[in-house]
mmCIF file of C-alpha atoms in Angstrom:
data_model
loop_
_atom_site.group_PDB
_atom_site.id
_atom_site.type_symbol
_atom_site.label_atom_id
_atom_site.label_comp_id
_atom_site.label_asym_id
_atom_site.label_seq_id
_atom_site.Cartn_x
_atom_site.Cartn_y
_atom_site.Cartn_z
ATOM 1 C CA UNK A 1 2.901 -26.962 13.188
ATOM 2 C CA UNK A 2 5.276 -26.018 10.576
ATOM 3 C CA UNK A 3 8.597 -25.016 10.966
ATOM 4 C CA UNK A 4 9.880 -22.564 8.845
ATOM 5 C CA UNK A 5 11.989 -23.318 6.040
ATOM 6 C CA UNK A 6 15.622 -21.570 5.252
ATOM 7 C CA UNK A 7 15.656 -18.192 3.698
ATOM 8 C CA UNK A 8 17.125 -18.771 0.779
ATOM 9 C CA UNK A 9 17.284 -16.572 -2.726
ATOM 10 C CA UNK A 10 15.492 -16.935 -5.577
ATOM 11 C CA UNK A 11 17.063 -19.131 -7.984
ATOM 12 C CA UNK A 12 17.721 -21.674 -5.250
ATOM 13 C CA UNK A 13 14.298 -21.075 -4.161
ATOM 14 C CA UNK A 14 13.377 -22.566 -7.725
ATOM 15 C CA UNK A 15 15.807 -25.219 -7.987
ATOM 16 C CA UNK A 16 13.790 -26.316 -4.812
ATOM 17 C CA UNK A 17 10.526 -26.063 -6.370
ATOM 18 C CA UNK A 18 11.602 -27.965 -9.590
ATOM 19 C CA UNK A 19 12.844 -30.883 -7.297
ATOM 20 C CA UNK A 20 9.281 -31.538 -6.563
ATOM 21 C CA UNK A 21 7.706 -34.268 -8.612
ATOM 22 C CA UNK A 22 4.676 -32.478 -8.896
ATOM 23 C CA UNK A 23 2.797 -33.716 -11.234
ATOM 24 C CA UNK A 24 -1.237 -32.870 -11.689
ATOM 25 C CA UNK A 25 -2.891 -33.252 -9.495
ATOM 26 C CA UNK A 26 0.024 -34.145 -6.576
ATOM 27 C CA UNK A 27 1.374 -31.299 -5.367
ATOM 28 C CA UNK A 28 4.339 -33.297 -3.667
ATOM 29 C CA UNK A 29 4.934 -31.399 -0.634
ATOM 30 C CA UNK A 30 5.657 -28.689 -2.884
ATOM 31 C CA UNK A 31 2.773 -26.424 -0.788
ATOM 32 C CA UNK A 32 3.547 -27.258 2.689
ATOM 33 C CA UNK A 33 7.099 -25.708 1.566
ATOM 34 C CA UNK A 34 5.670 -22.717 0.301
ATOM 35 C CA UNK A 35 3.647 -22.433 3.852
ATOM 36 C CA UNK A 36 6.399 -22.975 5.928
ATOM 37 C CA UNK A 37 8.724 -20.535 3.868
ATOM 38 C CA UNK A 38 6.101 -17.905 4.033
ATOM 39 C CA UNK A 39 5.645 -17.186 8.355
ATOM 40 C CA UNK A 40 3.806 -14.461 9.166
ATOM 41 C CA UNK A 41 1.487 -14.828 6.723
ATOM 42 C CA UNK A 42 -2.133 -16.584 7.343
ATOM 43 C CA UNK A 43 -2.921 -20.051 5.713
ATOM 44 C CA UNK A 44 -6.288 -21.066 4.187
ATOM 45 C CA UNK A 45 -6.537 -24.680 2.127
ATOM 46 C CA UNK A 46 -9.247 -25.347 0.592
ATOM 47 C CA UNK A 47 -8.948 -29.151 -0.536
ATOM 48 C CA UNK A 48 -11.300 -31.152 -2.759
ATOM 49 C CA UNK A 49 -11.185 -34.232 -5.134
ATOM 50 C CA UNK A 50 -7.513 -34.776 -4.312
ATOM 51 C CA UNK A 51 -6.374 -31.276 -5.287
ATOM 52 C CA UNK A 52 -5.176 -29.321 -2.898
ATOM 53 C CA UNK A 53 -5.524 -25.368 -2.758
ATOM 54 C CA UNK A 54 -3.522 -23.250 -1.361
ATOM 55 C CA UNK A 55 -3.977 -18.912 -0.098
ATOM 56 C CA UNK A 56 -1.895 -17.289 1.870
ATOM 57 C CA UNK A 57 -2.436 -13.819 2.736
ATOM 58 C CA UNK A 58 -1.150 -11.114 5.044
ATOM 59 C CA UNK A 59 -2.605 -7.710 5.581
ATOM 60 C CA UNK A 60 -0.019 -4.463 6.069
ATOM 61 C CA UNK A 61 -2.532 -1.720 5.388
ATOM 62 C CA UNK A 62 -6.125 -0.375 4.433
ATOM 63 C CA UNK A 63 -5.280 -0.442 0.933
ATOM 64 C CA UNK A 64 -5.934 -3.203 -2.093
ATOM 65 C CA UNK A 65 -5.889 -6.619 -2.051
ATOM 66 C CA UNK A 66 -3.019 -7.678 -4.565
ATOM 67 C CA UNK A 67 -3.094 -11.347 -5.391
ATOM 68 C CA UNK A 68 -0.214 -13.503 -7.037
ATOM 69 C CA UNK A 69 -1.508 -16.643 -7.965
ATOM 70 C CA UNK A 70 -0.487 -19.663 -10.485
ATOM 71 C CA UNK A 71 -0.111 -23.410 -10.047
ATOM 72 C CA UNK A 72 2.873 -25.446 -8.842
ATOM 73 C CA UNK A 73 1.239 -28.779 -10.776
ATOM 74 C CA UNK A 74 3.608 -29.840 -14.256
ATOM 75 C CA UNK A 75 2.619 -32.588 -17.077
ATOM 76 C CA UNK A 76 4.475 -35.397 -17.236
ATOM 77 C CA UNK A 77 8.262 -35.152 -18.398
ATOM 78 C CA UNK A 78 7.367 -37.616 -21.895
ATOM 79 C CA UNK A 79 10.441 -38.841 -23.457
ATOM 80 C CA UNK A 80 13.226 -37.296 -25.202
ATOM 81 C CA UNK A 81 15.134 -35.873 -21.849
ATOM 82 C CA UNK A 82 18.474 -35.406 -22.041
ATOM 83 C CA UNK A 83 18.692 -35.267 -18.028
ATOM 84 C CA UNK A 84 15.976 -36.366 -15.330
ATOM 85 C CA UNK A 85 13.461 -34.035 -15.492
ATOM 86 C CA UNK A 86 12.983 -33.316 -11.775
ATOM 87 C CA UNK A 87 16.724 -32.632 -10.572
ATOM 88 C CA UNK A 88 16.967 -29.578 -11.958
ATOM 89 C CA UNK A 89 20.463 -28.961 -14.623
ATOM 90 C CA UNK A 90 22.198 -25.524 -14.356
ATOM 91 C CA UNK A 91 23.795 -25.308 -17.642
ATOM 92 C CA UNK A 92 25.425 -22.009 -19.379
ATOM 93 C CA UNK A 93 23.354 -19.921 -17.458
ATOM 94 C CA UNK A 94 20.047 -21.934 -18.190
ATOM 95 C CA UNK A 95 17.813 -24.128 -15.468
ATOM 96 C CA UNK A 96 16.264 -27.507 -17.317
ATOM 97 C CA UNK A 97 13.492 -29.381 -15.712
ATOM 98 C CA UNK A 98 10.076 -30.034 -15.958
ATOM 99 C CA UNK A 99 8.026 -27.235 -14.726
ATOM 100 C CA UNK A 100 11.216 -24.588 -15.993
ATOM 101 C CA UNK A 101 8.749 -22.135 -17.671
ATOM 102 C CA UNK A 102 5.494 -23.642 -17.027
ATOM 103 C CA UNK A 103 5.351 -22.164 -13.883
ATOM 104 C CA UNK A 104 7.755 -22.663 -11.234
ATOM 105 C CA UNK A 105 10.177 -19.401 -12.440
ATOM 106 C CA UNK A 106 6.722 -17.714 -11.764
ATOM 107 C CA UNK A 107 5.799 -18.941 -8.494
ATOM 108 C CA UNK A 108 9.400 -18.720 -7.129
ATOM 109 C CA UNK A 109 9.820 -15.161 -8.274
ATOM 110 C CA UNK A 110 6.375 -14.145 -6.196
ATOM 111 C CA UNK A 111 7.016 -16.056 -3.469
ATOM 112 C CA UNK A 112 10.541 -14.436 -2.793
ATOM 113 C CA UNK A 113 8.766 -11.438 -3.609
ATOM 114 C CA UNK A 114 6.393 -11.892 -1.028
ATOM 115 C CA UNK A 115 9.367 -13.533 1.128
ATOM 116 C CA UNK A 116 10.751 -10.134 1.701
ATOM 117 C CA UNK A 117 8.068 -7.176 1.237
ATOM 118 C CA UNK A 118 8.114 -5.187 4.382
ATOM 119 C CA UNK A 119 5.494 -2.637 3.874
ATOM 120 C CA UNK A 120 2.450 -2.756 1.591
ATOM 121 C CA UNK A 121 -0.300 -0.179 1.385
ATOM 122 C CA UNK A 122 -2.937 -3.179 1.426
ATOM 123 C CA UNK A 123 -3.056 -7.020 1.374
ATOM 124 C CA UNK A 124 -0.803 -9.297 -0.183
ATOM 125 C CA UNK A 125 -1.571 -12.996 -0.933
ATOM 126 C CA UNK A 126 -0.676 -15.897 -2.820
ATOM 127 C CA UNK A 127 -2.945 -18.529 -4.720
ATOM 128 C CA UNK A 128 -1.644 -21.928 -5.297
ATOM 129 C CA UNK A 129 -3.356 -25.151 -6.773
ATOM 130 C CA UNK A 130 -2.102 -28.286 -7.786
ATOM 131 C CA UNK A 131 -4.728 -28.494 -10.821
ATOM 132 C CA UNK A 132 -4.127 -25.786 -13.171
ATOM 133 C CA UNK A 133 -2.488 -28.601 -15.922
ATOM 134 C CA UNK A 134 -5.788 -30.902 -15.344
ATOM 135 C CA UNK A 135 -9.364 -30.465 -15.827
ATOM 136 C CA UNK A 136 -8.597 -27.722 -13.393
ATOM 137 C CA UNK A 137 -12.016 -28.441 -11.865
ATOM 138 C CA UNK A 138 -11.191 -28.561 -8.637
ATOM 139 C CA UNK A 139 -8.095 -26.011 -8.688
ATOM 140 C CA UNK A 140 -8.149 -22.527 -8.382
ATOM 141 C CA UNK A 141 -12.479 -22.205 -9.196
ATOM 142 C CA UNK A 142 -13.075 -23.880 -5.526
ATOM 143 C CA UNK A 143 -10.656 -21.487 -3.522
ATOM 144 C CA UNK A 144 -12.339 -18.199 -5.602
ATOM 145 C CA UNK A 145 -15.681 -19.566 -4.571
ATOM 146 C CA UNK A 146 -14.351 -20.098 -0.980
ATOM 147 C CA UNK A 147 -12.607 -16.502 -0.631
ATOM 148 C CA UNK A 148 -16.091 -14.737 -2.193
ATOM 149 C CA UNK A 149 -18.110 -16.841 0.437
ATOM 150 C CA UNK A 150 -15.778 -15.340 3.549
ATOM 151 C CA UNK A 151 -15.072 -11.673 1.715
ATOM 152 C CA UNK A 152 -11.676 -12.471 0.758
ATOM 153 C CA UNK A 153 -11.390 -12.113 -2.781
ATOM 154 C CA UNK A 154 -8.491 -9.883 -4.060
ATOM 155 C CA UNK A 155 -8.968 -6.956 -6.180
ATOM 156 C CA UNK A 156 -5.992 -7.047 -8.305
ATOM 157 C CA UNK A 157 -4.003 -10.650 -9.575
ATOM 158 C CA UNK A 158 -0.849 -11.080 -11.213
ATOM 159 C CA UNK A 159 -0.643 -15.028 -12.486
ATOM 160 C CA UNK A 160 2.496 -15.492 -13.225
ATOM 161 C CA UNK A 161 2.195 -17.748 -16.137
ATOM 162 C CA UNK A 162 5.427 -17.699 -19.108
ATOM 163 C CA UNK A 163 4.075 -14.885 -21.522
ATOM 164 C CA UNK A 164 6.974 -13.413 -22.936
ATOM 165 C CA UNK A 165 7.495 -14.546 -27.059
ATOM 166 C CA UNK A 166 10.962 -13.460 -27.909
ATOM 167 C CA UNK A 167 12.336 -11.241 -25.313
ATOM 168 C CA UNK A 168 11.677 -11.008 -21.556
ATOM 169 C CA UNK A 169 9.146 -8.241 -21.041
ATOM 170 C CA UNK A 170 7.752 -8.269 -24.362
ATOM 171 C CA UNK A 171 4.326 -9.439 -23.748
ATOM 172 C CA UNK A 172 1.686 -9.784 -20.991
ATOM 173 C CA UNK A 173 -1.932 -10.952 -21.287
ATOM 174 C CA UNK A 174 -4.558 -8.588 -20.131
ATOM 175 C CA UNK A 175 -7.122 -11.325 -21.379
ATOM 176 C CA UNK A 176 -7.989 -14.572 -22.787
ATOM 177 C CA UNK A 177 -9.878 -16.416 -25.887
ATOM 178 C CA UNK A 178 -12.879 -18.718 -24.776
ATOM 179 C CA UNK A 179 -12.971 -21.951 -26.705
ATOM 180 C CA UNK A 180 -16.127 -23.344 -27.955
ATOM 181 C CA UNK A 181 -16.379 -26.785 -29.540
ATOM 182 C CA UNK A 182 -18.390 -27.689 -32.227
ATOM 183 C CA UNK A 183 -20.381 -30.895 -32.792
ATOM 184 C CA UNK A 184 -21.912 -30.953 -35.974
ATOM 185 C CA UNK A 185 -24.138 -34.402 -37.756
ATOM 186 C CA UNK A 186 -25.452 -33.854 -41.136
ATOM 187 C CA UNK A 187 -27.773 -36.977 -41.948
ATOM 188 C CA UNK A 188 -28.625 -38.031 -45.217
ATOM 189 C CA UNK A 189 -29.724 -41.888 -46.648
ATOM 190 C CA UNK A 190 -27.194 -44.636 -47.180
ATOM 191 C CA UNK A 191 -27.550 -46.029 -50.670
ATOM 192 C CA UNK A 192 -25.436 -47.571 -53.290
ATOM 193 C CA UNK A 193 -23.057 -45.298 -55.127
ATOM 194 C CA UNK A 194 -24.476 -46.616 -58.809
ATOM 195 C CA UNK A 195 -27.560 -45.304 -57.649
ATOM 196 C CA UNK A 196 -26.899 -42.005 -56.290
ATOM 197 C CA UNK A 197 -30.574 -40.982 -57.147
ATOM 198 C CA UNK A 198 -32.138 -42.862 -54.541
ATOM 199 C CA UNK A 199 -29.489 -41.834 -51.458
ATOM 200 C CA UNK A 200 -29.170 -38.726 -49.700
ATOM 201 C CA UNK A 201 -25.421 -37.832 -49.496
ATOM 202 C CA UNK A 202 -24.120 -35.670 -46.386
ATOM 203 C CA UNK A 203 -21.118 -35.499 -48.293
ATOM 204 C CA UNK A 204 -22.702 -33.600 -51.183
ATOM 205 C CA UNK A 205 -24.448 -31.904 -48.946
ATOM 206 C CA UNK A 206 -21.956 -29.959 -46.721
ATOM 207 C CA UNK A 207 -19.797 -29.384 -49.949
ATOM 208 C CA UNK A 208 -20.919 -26.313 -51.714
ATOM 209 C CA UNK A 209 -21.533 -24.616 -48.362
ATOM 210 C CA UNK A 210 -18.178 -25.635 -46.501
ATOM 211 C CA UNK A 211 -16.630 -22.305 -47.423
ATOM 212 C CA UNK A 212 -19.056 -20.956 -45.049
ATOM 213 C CA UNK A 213 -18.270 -22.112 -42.424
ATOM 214 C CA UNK A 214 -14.446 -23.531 -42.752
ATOM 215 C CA UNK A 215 -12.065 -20.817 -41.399
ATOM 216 C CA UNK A 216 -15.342 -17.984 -41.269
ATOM 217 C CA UNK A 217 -14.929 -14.867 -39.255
ATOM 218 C CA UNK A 218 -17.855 -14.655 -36.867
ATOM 219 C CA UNK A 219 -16.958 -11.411 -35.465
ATOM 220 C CA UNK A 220 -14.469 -8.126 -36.819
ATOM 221 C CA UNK A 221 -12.692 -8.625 -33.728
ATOM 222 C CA UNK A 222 -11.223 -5.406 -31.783
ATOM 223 C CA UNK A 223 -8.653 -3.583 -30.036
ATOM 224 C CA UNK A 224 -8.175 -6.787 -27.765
ATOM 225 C CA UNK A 225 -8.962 -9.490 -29.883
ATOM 226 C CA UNK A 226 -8.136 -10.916 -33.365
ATOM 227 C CA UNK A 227 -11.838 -12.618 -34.947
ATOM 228 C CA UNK A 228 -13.168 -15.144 -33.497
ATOM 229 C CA UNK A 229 -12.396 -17.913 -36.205
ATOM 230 C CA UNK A 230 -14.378 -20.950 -36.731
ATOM 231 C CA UNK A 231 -11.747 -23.893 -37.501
ATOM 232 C CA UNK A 232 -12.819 -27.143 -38.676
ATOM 233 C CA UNK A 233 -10.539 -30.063 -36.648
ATOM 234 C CA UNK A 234 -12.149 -33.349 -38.008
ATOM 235 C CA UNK A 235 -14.623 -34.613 -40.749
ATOM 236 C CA UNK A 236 -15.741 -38.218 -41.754
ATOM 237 C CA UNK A 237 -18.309 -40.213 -43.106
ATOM 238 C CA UNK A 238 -18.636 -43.690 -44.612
ATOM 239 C CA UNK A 239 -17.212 -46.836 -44.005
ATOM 240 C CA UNK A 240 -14.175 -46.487 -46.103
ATOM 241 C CA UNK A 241 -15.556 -48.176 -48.880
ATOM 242 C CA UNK A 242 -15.936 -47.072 -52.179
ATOM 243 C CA UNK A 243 -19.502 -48.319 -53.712
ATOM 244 C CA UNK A 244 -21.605 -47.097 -50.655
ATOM 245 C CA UNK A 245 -22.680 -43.632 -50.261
ATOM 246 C CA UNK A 246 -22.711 -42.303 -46.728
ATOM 247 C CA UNK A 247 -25.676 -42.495 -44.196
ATOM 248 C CA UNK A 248 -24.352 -39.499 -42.159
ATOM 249 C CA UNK A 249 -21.328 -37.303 -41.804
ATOM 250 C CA UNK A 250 -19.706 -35.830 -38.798
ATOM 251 C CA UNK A 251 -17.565 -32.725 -38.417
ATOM 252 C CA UNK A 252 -15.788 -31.309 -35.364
ATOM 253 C CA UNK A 253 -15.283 -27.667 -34.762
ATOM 254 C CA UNK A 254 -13.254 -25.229 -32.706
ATOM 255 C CA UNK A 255 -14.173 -21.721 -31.914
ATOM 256 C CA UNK A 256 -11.455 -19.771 -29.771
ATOM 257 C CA UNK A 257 -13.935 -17.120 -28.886
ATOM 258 C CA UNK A 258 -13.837 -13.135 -28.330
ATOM 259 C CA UNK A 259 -16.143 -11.475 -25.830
ATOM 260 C CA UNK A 260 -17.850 -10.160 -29.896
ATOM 261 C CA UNK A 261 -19.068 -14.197 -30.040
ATOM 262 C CA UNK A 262 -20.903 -16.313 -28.068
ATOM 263 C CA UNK A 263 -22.883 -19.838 -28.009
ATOM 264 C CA UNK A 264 -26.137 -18.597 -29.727
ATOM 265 C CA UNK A 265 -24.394 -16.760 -32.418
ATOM 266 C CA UNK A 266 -22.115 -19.886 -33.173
ATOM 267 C CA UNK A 267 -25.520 -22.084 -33.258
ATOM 268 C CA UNK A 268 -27.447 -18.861 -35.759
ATOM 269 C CA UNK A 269 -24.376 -18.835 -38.006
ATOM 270 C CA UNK A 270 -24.506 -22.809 -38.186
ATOM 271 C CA UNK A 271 -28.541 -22.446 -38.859
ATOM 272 C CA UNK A 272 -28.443 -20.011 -41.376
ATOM 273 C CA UNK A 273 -25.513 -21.853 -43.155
ATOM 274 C CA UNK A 274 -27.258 -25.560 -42.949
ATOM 275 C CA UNK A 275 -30.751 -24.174 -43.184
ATOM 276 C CA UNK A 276 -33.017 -26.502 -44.930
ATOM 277 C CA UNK A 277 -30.953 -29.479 -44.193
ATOM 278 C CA UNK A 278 -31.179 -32.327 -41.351
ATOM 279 C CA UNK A 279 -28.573 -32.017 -39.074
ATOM 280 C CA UNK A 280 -28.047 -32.227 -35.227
ATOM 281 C CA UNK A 281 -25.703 -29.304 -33.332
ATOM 282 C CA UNK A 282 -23.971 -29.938 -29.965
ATOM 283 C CA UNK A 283 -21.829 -27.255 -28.443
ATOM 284 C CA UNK A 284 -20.021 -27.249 -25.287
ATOM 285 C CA UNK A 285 -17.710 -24.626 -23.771
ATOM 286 C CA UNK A 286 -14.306 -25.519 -21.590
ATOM 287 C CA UNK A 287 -13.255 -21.877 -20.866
ATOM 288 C CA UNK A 288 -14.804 -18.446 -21.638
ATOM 289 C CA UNK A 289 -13.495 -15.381 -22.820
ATOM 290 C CA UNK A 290 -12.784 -12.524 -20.477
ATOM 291 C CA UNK A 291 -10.652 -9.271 -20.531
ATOM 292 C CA UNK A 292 -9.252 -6.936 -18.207
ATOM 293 C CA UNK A 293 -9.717 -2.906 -19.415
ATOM 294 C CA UNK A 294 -6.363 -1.501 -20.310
ATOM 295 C CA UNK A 295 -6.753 1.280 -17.769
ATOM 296 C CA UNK A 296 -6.960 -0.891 -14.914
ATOM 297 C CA UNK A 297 -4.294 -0.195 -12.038
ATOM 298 C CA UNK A 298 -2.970 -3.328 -12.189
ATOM 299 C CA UNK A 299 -2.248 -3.375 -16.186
ATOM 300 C CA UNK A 300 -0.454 0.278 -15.692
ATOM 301 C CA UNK A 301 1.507 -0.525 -12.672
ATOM 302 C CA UNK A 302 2.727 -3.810 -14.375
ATOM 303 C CA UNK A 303 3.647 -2.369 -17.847
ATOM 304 C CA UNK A 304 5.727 0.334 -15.206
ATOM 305 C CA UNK A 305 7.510 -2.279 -13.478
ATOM 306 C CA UNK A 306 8.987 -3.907 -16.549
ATOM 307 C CA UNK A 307 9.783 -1.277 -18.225
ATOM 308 C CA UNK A 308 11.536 0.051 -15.749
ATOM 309 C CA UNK A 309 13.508 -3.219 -15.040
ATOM 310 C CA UNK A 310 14.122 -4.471 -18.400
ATOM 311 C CA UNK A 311 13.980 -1.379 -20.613
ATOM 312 C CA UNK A 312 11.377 -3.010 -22.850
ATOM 313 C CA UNK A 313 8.058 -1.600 -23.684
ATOM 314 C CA UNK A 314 5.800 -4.512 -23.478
ATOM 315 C CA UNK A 315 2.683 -5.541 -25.604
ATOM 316 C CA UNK A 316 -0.776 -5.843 -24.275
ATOM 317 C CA UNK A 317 -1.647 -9.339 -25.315
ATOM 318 C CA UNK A 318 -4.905 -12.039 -25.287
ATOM 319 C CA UNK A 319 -3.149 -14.663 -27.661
ATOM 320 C CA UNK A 320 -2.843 -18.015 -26.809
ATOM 321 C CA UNK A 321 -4.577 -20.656 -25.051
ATOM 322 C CA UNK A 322 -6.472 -20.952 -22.012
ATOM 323 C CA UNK A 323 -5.085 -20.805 -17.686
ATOM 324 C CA UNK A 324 -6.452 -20.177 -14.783
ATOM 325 C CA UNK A 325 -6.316 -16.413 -14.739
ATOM 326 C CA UNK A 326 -10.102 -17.077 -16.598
ATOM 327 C CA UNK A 327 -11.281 -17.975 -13.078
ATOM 328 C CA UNK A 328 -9.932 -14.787 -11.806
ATOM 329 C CA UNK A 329 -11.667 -12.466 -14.792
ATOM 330 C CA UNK A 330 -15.131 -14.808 -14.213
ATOM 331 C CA UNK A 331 -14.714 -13.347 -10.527
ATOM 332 C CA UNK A 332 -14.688 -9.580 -11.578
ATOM 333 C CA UNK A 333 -11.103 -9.194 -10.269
ATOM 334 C CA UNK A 334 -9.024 -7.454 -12.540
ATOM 335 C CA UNK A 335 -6.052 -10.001 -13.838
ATOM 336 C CA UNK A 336 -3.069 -9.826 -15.797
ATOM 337 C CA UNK A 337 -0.349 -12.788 -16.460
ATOM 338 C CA UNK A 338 3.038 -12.058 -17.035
ATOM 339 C CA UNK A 339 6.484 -14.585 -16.806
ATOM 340 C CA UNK A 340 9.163 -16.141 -18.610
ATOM 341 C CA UNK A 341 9.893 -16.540 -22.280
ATOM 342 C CA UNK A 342 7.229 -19.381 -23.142
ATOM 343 C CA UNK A 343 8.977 -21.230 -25.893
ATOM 344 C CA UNK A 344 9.467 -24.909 -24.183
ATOM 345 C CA UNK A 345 6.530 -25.706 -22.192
ATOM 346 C CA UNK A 346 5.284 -29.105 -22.217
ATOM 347 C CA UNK A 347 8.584 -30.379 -24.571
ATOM 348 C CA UNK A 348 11.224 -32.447 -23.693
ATOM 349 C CA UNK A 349 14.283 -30.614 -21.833
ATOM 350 C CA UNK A 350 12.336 -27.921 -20.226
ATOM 351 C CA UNK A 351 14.405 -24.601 -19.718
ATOM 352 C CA UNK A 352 14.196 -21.125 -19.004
ATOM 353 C CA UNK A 353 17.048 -18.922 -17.961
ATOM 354 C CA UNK A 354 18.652 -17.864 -14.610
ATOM 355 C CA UNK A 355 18.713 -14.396 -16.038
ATOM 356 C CA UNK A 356 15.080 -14.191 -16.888
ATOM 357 C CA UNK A 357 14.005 -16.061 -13.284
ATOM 358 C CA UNK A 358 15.783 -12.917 -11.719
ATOM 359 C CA UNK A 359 14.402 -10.370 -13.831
ATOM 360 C CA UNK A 360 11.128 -11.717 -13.186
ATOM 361 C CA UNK A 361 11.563 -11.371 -9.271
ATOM 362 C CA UNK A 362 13.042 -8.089 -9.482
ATOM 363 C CA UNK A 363 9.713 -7.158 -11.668
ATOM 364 C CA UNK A 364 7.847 -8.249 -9.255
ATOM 365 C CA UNK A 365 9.376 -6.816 -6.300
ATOM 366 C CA UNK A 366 9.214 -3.481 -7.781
ATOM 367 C CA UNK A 367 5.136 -3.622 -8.392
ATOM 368 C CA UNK A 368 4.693 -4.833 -5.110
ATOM 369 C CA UNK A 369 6.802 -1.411 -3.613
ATOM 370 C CA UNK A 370 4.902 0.940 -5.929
ATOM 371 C CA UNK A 371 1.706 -0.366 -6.315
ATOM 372 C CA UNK A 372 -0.355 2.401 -4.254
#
């Protein structure tokens, strides 16, 4: 049995979280606080290839199912710190630590939230893993499959990842960019370069067609998304030698992909490009794109709430890279991620502000009281 922990406010609610040496995929006790500050509200964890997942959930009326969700997981701190990483510094009004931005401001600012709602025309909950900075394979994916098996998935979720660019409020996603990855060998016959009749060069090859491909537009894009870009990351053939013309060359690619581009029109656009050559294609996927519709509740009521608290009319975003809120969209529920300024995540001294971390809660606090 848990006891409960102390009430406490929200910035020392996430000085507390940034004490915990959470890195992926060891939570640190950092959940079992979160339960025990939380009473009154019912536990599920779902826990599998030493991840643990955590949803809490507690039902005040016949209304929605709002979800906050986000991961209390960091990297590791690197080098370069100019204090230890997991005692958190208060300096000149701004918190550094690992885990400042990416995402403990978020998952304090919910979990006072959720601390002290009252009444709520629906259920409330909270989704926690401690793989979101991983492979993420056994994070937040396993408790969604879990709460659609026992009829608990939420309608709404807020994952309260850093979005803001340059001032707090400025941006929230509504969506995100897949990311395909490109595997591309162009074979040809290894010969000596004095004889360049009787080889086959990849090189050669690939040359006079490279602007097709390098940096190509495979779709117009649209209201949500920029085109979906195909960027060349690596290419090399040879045996760094200069008198021996190449058997074979290899090029890597990276697609960050609309919901306008999939697979099979990646692999077409490679055919029709390469056609007539000999070449082998292998893609594979690690996220796919998904979007929530502008006129969703949950995108209105959020763009209210920080307008209303910061004064700033925010931007309807799907830049950037990949998080978990791509589970969410995968699981029909309608998702949108808004936090801190995101400007020193992953670096070395770590740091959002005080002022944001309370702006955030009070955000928060004011969607969950008008969110009907």
């Amino acid at each position: 049995m848990q006891h409960n922990a102390p009430d406490l406010n929200v910035i020392d609610l996430f000085l507390k979280l940034l004490s915990f040496e959470s890195i992926t995929p060891d939570d640190a006790g950092s959940l079992a606080f979160i339960e025990a500050y939380l009473p009154g509200f019912e536990t599920i964890y779902v826990n599998e290839g030493g991840v643990k997942n955590l949803f809490m959930y507690k039902k005040f009326g016949e209304g929605s199912h709002l979800c906050f969700a986000g991961h209390v997981d960091v990297v590791p701190p690197g080098k370069g710190w100019e204090s230890d990483p997991f005692v958190p510094l208060v300096k000149e009004g701004k918190v550094y630590a690992r885990g400042a931005q990416d995402m403990k401001s978020g998952v304090a600012a919910f979990v006072q939230t959720l601390k002290e709602v009252e009444r709520f025309d629906g259920t409330l909950s909270l989704l926690l893993t401690s793989d979101e900075e991983g492979e993420a394979t056994h994070g937040t994916v396993i408790m969604l499959e879990h709460l659609k098996k026992i009829g608990m998935l939420p309608d709404y979720c807020v994952v309260a990842e850093p979005t803001c660019e340059e001032r707090f409020g400025d941006a929230i996603k509504i969506g995100r960019r897949g990311s395909i990855n490109g595997y591309l060998t162009i074979k040809g016959k290894q010969g000596h370069a004095a004889y360049p009749e009787k080889a086959l060069n990849p090189v050669h090859q690939i040359a006079p067609l490279l602007d097709k491909l390098a940096g190509v537009d495979l779709d117009a894009g649209d209201e949500d998304f920029a085109p979906s870009k195909m960027v060349i990351t690596d290419i090399r053939g040879g045996m760094e030698v200069t008198n021996v013309t190449p058997g074979e060359l290899k090029l890597m690619f990276n697609v960050r992909n609309s919901t306008k581009t999939t697979q099979d029109e990646v692999r077409a656009h490679v055919a029709k490009v390469l056609e007539g050559l000999d070449y082998t294609l292998e893609l594979t996927q690690g996220s796919y794109p998904f979007v929530t519709d502008r006129a969703s509740k949950v995108v209105t009521y959020m763009t209210r709430s920080i307008e209303t608290v910061t004064g700033v009319q925010t931007k309807l975003s799907t830049a950037g890279g990949t998080s978990d809120a791509r589970f969410m969209g995968a699981f029909g529920i309608d998702v949108v991620e808004f936090g801190v300024i995101n400007d020193t995540i992953h670096a070395p001294n770590e740091r959002t502000s005080i002022e944001e971390v309370e702006a955030l809660y009070k955000v928060f606090v004011h969607l969950v009281k008008n969110f009907k």
